[in-house]
Tab-separated table of C-alpha atoms in Angstrom:
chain	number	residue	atom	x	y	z
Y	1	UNK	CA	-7.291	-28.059	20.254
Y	2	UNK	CA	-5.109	-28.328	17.170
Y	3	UNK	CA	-4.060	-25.426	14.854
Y	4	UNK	CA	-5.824	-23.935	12.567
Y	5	UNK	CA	-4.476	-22.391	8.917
Y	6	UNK	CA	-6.985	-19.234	7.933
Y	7	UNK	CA	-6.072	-17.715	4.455
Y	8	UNK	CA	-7.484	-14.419	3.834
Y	9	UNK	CA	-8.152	-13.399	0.674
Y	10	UNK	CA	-8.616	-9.595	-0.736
Y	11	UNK	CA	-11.000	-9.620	-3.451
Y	12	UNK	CA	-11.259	-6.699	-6.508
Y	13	UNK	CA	-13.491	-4.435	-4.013
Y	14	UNK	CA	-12.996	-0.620	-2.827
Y	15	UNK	CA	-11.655	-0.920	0.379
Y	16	UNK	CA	-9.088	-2.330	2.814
Y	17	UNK	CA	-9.757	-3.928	5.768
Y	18	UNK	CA	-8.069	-4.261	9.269
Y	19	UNK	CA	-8.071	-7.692	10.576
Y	20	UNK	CA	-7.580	-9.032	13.901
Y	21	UNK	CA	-8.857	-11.865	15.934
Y	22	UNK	CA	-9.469	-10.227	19.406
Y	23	UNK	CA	-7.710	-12.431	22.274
Y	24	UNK	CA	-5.888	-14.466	19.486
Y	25	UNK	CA	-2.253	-13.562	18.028
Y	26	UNK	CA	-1.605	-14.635	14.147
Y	27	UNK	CA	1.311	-15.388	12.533
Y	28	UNK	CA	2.172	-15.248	8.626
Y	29	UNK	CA	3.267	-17.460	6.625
Y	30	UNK	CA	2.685	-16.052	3.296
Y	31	UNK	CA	1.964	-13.061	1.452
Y	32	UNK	CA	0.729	-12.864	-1.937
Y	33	UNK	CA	1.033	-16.359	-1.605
Y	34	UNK	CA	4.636	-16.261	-1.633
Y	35	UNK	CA	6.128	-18.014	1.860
Y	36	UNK	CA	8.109	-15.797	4.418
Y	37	UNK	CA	9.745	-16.095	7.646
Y	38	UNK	CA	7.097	-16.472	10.484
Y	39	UNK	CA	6.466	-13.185	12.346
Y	40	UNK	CA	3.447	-12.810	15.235
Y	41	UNK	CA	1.358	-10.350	15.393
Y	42	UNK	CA	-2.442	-9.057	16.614
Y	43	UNK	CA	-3.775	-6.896	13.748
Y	44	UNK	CA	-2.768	-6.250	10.104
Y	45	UNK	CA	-4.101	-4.151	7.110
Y	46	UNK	CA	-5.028	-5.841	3.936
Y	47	UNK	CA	-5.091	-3.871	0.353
Y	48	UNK	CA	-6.946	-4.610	-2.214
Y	49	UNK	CA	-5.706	-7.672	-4.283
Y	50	UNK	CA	-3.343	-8.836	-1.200
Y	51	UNK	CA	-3.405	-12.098	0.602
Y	52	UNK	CA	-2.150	-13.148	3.863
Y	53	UNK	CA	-2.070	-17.132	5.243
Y	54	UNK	CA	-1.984	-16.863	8.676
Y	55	UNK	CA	-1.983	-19.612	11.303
Y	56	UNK	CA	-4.157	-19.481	14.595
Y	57	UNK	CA	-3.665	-21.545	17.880
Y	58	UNK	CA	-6.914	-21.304	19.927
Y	59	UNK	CA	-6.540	-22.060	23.378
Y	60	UNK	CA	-9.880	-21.974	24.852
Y	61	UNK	CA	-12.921	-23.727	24.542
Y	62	UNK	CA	-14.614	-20.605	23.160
Y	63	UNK	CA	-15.374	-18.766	20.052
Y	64	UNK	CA	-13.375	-16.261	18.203
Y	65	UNK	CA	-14.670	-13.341	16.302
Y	66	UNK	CA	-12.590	-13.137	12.529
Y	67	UNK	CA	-12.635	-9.202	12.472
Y	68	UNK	CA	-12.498	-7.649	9.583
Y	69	UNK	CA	-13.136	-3.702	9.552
Y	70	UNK	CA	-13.443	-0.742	6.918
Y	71	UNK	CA	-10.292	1.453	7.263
Y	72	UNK	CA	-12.582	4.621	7.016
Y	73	UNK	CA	-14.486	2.876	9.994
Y	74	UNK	CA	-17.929	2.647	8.437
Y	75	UNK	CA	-18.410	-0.589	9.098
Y	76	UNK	CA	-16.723	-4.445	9.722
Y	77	UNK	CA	-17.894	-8.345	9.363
Y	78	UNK	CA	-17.182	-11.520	11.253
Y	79	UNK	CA	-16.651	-14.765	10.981
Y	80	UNK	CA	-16.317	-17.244	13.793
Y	81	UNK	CA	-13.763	-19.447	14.910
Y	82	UNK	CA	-15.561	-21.873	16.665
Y	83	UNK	CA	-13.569	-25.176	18.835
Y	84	UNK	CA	-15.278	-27.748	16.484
Y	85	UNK	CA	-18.219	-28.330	14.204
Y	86	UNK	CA	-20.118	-30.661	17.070
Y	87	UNK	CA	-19.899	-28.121	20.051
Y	88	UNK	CA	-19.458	-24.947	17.591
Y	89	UNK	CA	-23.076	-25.029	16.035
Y	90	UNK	CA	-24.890	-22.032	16.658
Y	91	UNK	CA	-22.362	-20.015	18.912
Y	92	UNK	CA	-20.652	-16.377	17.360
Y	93	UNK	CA	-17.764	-14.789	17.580
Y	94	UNK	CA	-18.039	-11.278	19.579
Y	95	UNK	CA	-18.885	-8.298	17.483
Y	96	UNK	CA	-16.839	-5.434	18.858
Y	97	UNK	CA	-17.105	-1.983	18.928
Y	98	UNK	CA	-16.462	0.060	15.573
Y	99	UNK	CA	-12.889	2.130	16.581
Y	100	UNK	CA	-12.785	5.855	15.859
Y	101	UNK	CA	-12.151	7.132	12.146
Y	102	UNK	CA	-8.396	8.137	11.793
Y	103	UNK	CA	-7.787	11.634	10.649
Y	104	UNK	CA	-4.841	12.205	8.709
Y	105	UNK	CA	-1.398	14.239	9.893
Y	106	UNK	CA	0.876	16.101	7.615
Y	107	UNK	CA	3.164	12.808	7.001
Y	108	UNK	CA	0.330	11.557	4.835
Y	109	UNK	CA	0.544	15.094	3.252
Y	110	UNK	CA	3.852	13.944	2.203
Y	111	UNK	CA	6.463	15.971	4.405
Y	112	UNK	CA	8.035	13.384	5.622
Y	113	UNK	CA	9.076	13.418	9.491
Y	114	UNK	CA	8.570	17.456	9.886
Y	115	UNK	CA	5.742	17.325	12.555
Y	116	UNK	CA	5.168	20.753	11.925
Y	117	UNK	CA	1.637	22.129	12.504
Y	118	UNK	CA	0.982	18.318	13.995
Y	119	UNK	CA	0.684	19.484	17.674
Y	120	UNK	CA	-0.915	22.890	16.326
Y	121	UNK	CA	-3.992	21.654	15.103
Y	122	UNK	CA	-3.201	20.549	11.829
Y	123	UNK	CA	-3.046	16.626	12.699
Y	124	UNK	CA	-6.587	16.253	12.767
Y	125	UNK	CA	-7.662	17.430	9.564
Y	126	UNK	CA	-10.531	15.165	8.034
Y	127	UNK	CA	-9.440	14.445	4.218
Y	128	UNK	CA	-12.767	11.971	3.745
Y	129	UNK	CA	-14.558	15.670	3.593
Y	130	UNK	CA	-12.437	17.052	0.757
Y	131	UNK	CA	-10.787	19.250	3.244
Y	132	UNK	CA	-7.856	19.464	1.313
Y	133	UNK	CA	-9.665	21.473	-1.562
Y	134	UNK	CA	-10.367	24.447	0.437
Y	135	UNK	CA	-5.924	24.751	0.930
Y	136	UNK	CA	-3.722	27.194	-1.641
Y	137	UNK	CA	-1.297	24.475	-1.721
Y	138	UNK	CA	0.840	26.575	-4.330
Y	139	UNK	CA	0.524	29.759	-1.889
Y	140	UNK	CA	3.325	31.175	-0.049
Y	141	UNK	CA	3.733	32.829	3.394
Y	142	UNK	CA	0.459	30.924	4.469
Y	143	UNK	CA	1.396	30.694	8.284
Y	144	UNK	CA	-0.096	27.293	9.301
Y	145	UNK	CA	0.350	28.375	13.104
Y	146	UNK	CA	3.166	27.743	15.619
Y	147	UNK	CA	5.347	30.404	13.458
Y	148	UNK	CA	5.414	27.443	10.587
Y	149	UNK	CA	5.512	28.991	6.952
Y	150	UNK	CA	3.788	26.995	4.322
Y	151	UNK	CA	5.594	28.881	1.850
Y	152	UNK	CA	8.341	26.481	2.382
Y	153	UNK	CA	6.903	23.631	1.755
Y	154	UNK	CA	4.981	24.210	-1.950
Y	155	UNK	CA	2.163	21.374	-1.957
Y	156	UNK	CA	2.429	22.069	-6.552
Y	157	UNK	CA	6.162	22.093	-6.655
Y	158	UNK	CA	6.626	20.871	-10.310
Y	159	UNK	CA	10.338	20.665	-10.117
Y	160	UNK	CA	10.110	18.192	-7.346
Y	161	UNK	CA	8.288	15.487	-9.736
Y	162	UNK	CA	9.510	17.173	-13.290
Y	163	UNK	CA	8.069	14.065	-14.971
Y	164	UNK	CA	4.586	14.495	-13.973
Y	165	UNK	CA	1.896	16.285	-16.144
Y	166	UNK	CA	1.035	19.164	-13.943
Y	167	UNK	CA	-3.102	20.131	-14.521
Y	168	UNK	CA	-5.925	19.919	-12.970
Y	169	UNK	CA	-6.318	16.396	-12.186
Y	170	UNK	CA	-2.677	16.771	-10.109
Y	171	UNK	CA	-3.978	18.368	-7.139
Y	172	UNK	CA	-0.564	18.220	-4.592
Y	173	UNK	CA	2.823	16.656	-4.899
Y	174	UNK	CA	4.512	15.037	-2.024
Y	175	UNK	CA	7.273	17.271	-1.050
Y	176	UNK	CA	8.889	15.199	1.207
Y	177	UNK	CA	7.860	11.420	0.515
Y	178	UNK	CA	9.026	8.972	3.023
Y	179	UNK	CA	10.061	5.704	3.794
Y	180	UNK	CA	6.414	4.096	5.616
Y	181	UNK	CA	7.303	0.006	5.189
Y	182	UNK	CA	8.026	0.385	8.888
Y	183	UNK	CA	4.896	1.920	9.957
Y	184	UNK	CA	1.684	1.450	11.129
Y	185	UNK	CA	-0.611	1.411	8.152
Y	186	UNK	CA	-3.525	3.916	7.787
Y	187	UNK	CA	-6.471	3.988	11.207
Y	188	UNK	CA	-3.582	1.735	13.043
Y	189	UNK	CA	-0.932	4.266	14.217
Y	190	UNK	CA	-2.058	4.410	17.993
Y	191	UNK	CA	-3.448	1.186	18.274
Y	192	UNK	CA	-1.809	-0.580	21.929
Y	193	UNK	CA	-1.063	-4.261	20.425
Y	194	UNK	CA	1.333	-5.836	17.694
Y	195	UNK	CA	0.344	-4.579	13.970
Y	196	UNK	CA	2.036	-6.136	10.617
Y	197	UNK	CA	4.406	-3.801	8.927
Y	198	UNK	CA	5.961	-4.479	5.457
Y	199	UNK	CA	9.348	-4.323	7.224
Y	200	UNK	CA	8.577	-6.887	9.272
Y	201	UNK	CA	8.196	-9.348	6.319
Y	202	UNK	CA	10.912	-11.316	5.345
Y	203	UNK	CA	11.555	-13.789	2.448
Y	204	UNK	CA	11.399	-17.174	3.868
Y	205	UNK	CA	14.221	-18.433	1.366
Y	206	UNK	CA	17.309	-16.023	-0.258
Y	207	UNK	CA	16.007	-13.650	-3.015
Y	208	UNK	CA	17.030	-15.504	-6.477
Y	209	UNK	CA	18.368	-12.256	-8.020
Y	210	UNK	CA	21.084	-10.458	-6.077
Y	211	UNK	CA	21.490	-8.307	-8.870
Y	212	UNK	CA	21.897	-4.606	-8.421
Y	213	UNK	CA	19.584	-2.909	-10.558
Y	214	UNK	CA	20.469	-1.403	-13.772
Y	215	UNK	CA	18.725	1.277	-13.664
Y	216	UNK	CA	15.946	3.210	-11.544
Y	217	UNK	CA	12.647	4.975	-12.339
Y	218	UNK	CA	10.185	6.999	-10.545
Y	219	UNK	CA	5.832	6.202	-10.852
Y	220	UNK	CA	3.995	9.006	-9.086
Y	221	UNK	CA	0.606	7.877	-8.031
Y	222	UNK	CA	-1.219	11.391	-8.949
Y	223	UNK	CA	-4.813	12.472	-8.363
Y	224	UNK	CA	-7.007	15.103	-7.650
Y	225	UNK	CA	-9.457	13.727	-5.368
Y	226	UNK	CA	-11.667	16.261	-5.115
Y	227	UNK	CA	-13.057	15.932	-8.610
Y	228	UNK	CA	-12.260	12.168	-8.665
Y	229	UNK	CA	-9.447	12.388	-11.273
Y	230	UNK	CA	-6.490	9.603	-11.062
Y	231	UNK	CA	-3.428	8.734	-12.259
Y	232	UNK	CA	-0.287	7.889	-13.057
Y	233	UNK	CA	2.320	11.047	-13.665
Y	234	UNK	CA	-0.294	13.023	-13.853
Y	235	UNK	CA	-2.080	11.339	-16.516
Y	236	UNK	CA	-4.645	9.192	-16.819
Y	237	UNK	CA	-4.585	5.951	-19.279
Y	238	UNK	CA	-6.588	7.160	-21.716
Y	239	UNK	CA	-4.853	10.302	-22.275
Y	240	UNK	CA	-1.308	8.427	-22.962
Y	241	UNK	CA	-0.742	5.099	-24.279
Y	242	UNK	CA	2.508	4.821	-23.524
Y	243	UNK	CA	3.598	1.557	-21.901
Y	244	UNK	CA	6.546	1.268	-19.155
Y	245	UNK	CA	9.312	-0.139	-20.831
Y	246	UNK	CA	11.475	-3.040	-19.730
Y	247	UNK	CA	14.202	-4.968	-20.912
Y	248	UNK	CA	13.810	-9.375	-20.643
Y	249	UNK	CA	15.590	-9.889	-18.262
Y	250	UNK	CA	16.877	-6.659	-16.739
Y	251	UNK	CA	16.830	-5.467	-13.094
Y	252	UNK	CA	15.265	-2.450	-12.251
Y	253	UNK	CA	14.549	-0.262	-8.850
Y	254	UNK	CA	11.004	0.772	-9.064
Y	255	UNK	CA	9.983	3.783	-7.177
Y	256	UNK	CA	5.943	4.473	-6.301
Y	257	UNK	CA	5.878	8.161	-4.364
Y	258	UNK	CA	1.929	8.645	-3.399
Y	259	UNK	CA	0.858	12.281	-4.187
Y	260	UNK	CA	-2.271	11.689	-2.420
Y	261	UNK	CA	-3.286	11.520	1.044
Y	262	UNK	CA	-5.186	7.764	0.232
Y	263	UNK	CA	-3.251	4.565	0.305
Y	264	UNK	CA	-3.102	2.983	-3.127
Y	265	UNK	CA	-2.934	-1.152	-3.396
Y	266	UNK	CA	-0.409	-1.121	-6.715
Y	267	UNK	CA	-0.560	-4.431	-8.641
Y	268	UNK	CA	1.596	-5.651	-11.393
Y	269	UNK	CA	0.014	-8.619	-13.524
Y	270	UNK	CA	3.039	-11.391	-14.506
Y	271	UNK	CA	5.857	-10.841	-12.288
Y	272	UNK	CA	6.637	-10.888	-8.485
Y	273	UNK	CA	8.325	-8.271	-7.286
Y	274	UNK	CA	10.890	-7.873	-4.317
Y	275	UNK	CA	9.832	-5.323	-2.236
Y	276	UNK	CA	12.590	-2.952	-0.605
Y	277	UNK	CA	12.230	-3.127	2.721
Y	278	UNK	CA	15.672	-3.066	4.547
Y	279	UNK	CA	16.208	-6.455	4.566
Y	280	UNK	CA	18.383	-7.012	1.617
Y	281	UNK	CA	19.006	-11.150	0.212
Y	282	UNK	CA	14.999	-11.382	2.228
Y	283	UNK	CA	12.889	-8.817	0.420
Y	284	UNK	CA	9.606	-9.951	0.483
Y	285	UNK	CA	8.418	-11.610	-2.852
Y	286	UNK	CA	4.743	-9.812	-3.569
Y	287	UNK	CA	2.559	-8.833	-6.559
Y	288	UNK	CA	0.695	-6.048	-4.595
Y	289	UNK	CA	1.991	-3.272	-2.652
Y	290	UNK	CA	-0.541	-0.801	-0.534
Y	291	UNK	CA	1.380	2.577	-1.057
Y	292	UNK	CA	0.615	4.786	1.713
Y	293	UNK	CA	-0.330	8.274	1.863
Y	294	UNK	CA	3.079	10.273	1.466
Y	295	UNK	CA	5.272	7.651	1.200
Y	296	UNK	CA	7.996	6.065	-1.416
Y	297	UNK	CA	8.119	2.544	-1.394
Y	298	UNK	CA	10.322	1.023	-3.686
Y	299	UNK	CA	10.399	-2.445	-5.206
Y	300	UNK	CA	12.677	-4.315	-7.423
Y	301	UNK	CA	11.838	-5.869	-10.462
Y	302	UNK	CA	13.703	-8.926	-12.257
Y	303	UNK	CA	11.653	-8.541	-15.716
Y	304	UNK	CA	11.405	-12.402	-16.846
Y	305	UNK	CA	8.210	-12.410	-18.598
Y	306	UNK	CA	8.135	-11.684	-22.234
Y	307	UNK	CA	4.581	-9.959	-23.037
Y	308	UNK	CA	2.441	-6.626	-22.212
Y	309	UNK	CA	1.351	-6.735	-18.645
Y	310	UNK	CA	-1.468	-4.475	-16.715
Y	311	UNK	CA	-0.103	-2.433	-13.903
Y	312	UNK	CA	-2.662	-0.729	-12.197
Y	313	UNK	CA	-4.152	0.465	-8.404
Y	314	UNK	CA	-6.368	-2.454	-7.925
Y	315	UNK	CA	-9.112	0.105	-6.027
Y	316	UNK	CA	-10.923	-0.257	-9.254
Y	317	UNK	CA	-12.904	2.637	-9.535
Y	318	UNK	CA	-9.235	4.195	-9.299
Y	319	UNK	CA	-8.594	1.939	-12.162
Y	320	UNK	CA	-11.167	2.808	-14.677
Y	321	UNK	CA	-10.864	6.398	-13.720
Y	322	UNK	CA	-7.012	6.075	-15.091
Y	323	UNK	CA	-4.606	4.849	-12.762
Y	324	UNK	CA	-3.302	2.386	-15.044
Y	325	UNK	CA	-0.090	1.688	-17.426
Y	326	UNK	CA	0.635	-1.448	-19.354
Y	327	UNK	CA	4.498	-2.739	-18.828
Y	328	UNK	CA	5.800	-4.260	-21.686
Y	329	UNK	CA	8.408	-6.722	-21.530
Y	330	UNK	CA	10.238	-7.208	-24.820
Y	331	UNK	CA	13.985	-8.830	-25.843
Y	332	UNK	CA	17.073	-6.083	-26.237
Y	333	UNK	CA	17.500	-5.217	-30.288
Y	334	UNK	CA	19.304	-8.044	-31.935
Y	335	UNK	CA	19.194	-10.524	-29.102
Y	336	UNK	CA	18.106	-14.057	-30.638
C-alpha cells in the first residue's frame, strides 16, 4: 500500500479536537502550513485556526478510523481510511469509545509546578461547572488541606500583572505561569502513547532572523468565565482601542500568560511568528498558538508587514465577546 498525505484543517469553530488514528502512528510535516522537521507520533491536539499535514503509512488491508474528539469529551467524528476506492466501498473506520472528561489540577490554575493540594483533593476540581466561582481567590489563610495556605498564593494579585485592568471581568491571575510547550495538551496528560508537544516541533530550515529581540512585552489573556467576560489585559476591545504597537521591521519577544483555566488558540493575521520553544535557530514558524491554561508561551515576532493587523483568540465567541487587539505595523519617525 503506498503512503498517504492527510492535511487537517481547523476551521473558525468553538472547540479543539484530539486526533489520532488508532493502530496508525502520524508524522508532521507542517504546521500552519509552514514545513518542520519530521517527528512521529499517535495523538495530537488541534486549536482553533491550526493546521497539521501529517503523513500515514497503512500497513494492513483494513480500515482506519480518522478520530477526531471534543476536548471536553462530549462528543468525536470519523472519517475512514480505507486501502483503496475498489475494495474500500462501504467499509468504516472503528468508532471508539468516548475517553473520560479531564478535570483540571492547580497547574492550569497557574501555580506553576507546586503540586500542592494536587494529591489532597484539589486535582479533580471540575472548572466546565463554574467551580471556580464559588473560591475567595483574593482570601487569605484559606487552608486548602494538607497544611497548604492559600493565603500565599493570591489568585487577584494585581502587582503580579500591574498592566492589567483589574474588575470584574478579571476573575484570577496566574500567579505562577509556566512554561507548558513541553506538555501534554489539555484531556491528554495520562494518555499511554506518543502525543505532539510544541517542543517537539522544529523548523525544518534555520529561522531567517537570528536577531535578539529589541524589546519584550507581556499580553495577558484575561477573563471571567463565569459571567462570560474576555479579554485582553483585562479589557475587552470595545472598551480600549488601543492597538499593539510595532516598529517595521523590529524584533520583539512576545509573551501570552493565560489567566484562565481554558486553553486559548491566539492568532495573529499577517505575520508568522517563531514560537519559543527551546530550540533556538529551529523555532517553529506558526500563525496560531493554543495557550494553555496557566501557562506563558512566548513567541518572537520579526514585524515585516506594514499595515493594521487583527490579533485575536480565534474561539470566536471569545472573539466577539472582546478578546481582540489590532497590531499596527508602521515605519520609525523620519525613516523614508
Amino acid at each position: 500500500m503506498t503512503s498517504k498525505v492527510i492535511a487537517i484543517i481547523s476551521t473558525a469553530a468553538v472547540t479543539f479536537f484530539d486526533v489520532r488514528i488508532p493502530g496508525l502512528p502520524m508524522t508532521v510535516v507542517h504546521a500552519d502550513g509552514q514545513p518542520v522537521q519530521p517527528v512521529e507520533t499517535d495523538e495530537f491536539q488541534i486549536g482553533i485556526a491550526e493546521t497539521y499535514d501529517v503523513i500515514v503509512r497503512p500497513s494492513g488491508d483494513m480500515a482506519y478510523g480518522l478520530i477526531a474528539e471534543s476536548i471536553d469529551r462530549s462528543g468525536l467524528v470519523r472519517a475512514t481510511l480505507a486501502p483503496t476506492i475498489g475494495k474500500g466501498m462501504g467499509v468504516a473506520g472503528a468508532i471508539p469509545a468516548l475517553r473520560e472528561r479531564p478535570l483540571l489540577t492547580m497547574r492550569d490554575m497557574g501555580m506553576g509546578d507546586m503540586a500542592m493540594g494536587e494529591k489532597d483533593g484539589m486535582a479533580g476540581m471540575d472548572m466546565s461547572g463554574g467551580d471556580m466561582a464559588g473560591m475567595d481567590h483574593g482570601a487569605k489563610g484559606h487552608d486548602m488541606g494538607g497544611g497548604h495556605d492559600m493565603g500565599a498564593m493570591n489568585m487577584r494579585d494585581p502587582s503580579v500583572a500591574p498592566q492589567v485592568k483589574m474588575g470584574p471581568g478579571v476573575q484570577t491571575i496566574s500567579p505562577a505561569p509556566a512554561d507548558r510547550t513541553g506538555d501534554k495538551p489539555t484531556g491528554l496528560e495520562k494518555v499511554d502513547h506518543r502525543v505532539l508537544t510544541y517542543k517537539a516541533l522544529k523548523s525544518l530550515e534555520p529561522n531567517k532572523d537570528r536577531r535578539k529581540p529589541s524589546r519584550e512585552i507581556d499580553v495577558h489573556l484575561t477573563a471571567n468565565m463565569e459571567r462570560y467576560m474576555w479579554s485582553f489585559d483585562g479589557e475587552a476591545f470595545s472598551a480600549s482601542t488601543e492597538p499593539i504597537p510595532f516598529r517595521l521591521g523590529e524584533r520583539v519577544r512576545v509573551n501570552l500568560i493565560n489567566d484562565t483555566m481554558m486553553p486559548h488558540p491566539i492568532h495573529l493575521h499577517g505575520h508568522f511568528f517563531e514560537l519559543v520553544t527551546g530550540n533556538p535557530g529551529h523555532h517553529p514558524l506558526k500563525h496560531t498558538v493554543n495557550v494553555l491554561p496557566g501557562a506563558k508561551m512566548a513567541f518572537d515576532l520579526t514585524a515585516d508587514a506594514y499595515g493594521d493587523w487583527a490579533f485575536h483568540c480565534h474561539m470566536l465567541l471569545h472573539m466577539h465577546a472582546g478578546m481582540f487587539r489590532v497590531v499596527t505595523v508602521r515605519k520609525a519617525e523620519g525613516s523614508a
